[in-house]
Amino acid sequence: MQVAYLGPRGSFTHQVAQQAFPHAELQAFETITEVMKAFEIGQVTYSVIPVENSIEGSVHETIDYLFHQAEIHAVAEIVQPIAQQLLATSADKPIEVIYSHPQAIAQGKKFVQEHFPKARLEMTASTAYAARFVAEHADQPFAAIAPHAAAEEYHLQVIAQNIQEIDENFTRFWILGHTAPVLELEETAQKVSLALTLPDNLPGALYKAMSVFSWRGINLTKIESRPLKTALGEYFFIIDMEKQADDLIHFSLEELHSLGIGYKILGNYPVYRAR
């Protein structure tokens, strides 16, 4: 079995993929979109992608591709605690440029501003790519924000530990596939994720959409708007809900349809806690 992940080796996505599929052949891709496309075209059995961080919010590349361009679904979710480290080839070298993924940079920006105010921040496709780049340019005044696994993978030194602004830092990862995999991890919940589009001529459309779930006792755990990319001020809405009985979900979707509210199922999945 082949599984795609956002690489290179040593990324948080790589760690999650290893936990979920310890015996699979893991294939690294440089961007989240490439990871999703690998499953979409049948190149791999599953793809592992980040979808939301507790500090920085949704990964827009993931959400937008699944809504606008793909007909693929999340079949499992893994919640991974995130700790960001500042890595370099040597502890005593000057640091003028710090590389990392945009979300990791945002999580560690306060630390960087306090301790390396003159350093330039440069974005990369993943934290592990940043670590590898720093290792490949050992003679340069570079550093990376990346996990401990990347330090071990690319033989870098940890200059500063746990530089994320908030200790309670978690990222949700989705596994895309046709069927739910059997994972040797602790299952904590069952969820369904939808993308809703509201009709222009329905007053209180968002309120009515929420009411569909409310009166059935279905708990919504997230609601977020994203641009429809059609015109300014037009949005679609991402909704996560605790999964109830299948017939409740089915009738909820039927009522949305009767109201003229469009929906797209992004996932119907168990949630696991990473080790």
Tab-separated table of N, CA and C in Angstrom, residues 8 11 14 29 43 62 67 88-89 91 94 107 130 143 145 155 159 165 173 194 226 235-236 267:
chain	number	residue	atom	x	y	z
A	8	PRO	N	9.459	16.976	2.880
A	8	PRO	CA	10.139	15.679	2.874
A	8	PRO	C	10.060	14.985	4.239
A	11	SER	N	8.729	15.931	8.419
A	11	SER	CA	7.632	16.876	8.598
A	11	SER	C	6.625	16.319	9.598
A	14	HIS	N	4.649	13.745	7.920
A	14	HIS	CA	5.385	12.487	7.842
A	14	HIS	C	5.222	11.695	9.144
A	29	PHE	N	5.582	14.367	-1.138
A	29	PHE	CA	5.312	15.344	-2.179
A	29	PHE	C	5.603	16.737	-1.627
A	43	GLN	N	-2.698	7.373	-7.778
A	43	GLN	CA	-1.274	7.062	-7.625
A	43	GLN	C	-0.994	6.400	-6.270
A	62	THR	N	-5.765	23.274	1.588
A	62	THR	CA	-6.507	22.018	1.712
A	62	THR	C	-7.993	22.230	1.469
A	67	PHE	N	-12.942	21.767	-1.890
A	67	PHE	CA	-14.241	22.337	-2.251
A	67	PHE	C	-14.337	22.645	-3.741
A	88	ALA	N	19.351	24.794	13.528
A	88	ALA	CA	20.457	25.310	12.711
A	88	ALA	C	21.570	24.273	12.718
A	89	THR	N	22.562	24.481	11.871
A	89	THR	CA	23.667	23.525	11.798
A	89	THR	C	24.635	23.686	12.957
A	91	ALA	N	25.027	25.889	16.980
A	91	ALA	CA	24.393	26.747	17.972
A	91	ALA	C	25.022	28.125	18.062
A	94	PRO	N	25.675	32.879	13.451
A	94	PRO	CA	24.670	33.950	13.334
A	94	PRO	C	23.470	33.475	12.522
A	107	GLN	N	3.270	30.592	14.120
A	107	GLN	CA	3.262	30.059	15.481
A	107	GLN	C	4.497	30.482	16.271
A	130	ALA	N	12.163	23.123	4.947
A	130	ALA	CA	12.996	24.196	5.495
A	130	ALA	C	14.215	23.621	6.200
A	143	ALA	N	18.491	29.317	9.514
A	143	ALA	CA	17.860	28.464	10.528
A	143	ALA	C	16.482	28.070	10.017
A	145	ILE	N	12.391	26.648	11.362
A	145	ILE	CA	11.417	26.275	12.383
A	145	ILE	C	10.810	24.950	11.937
A	155	HIS	N	20.238	16.107	10.829
A	155	HIS	CA	21.429	16.316	11.663
A	155	HIS	C	21.632	17.793	11.994
A	159	ILE	N	18.334	24.930	18.493
A	159	ILE	CA	18.810	26.193	19.067
A	159	ILE	C	17.856	26.686	20.145
A	165	GLU	N	3.844	30.025	20.255
A	165	GLU	CA	3.321	31.009	21.202
A	165	GLU	C	2.440	30.376	22.272
A	173	PHE	N	-5.142	16.442	11.028
A	173	PHE	CA	-4.733	15.887	9.744
A	173	PHE	C	-5.850	14.986	9.229
A	194	LEU	N	-18.951	19.303	6.202
A	194	LEU	CA	-19.698	19.743	5.022
A	194	LEU	C	-19.210	21.107	4.565
A	226	ARG	N	-15.340	30.845	3.735
A	226	ARG	CA	-14.239	30.967	2.778
A	226	ARG	C	-14.790	31.608	1.512
A	235	TYR	N	-19.511	33.724	-0.284
A	235	TYR	CA	-18.754	32.772	0.517
A	235	TYR	C	-19.398	31.383	0.493
A	236	PHE	N	-18.591	30.379	0.803
A	236	PHE	CA	-19.131	29.085	1.205
A	236	PHE	C	-18.739	28.866	2.658
A	267	GLY	N	-16.153	15.027	4.374
A	267	GLY	CA	-15.660	13.854	5.087
A	267	GLY	C	-16.678	13.320	6.070
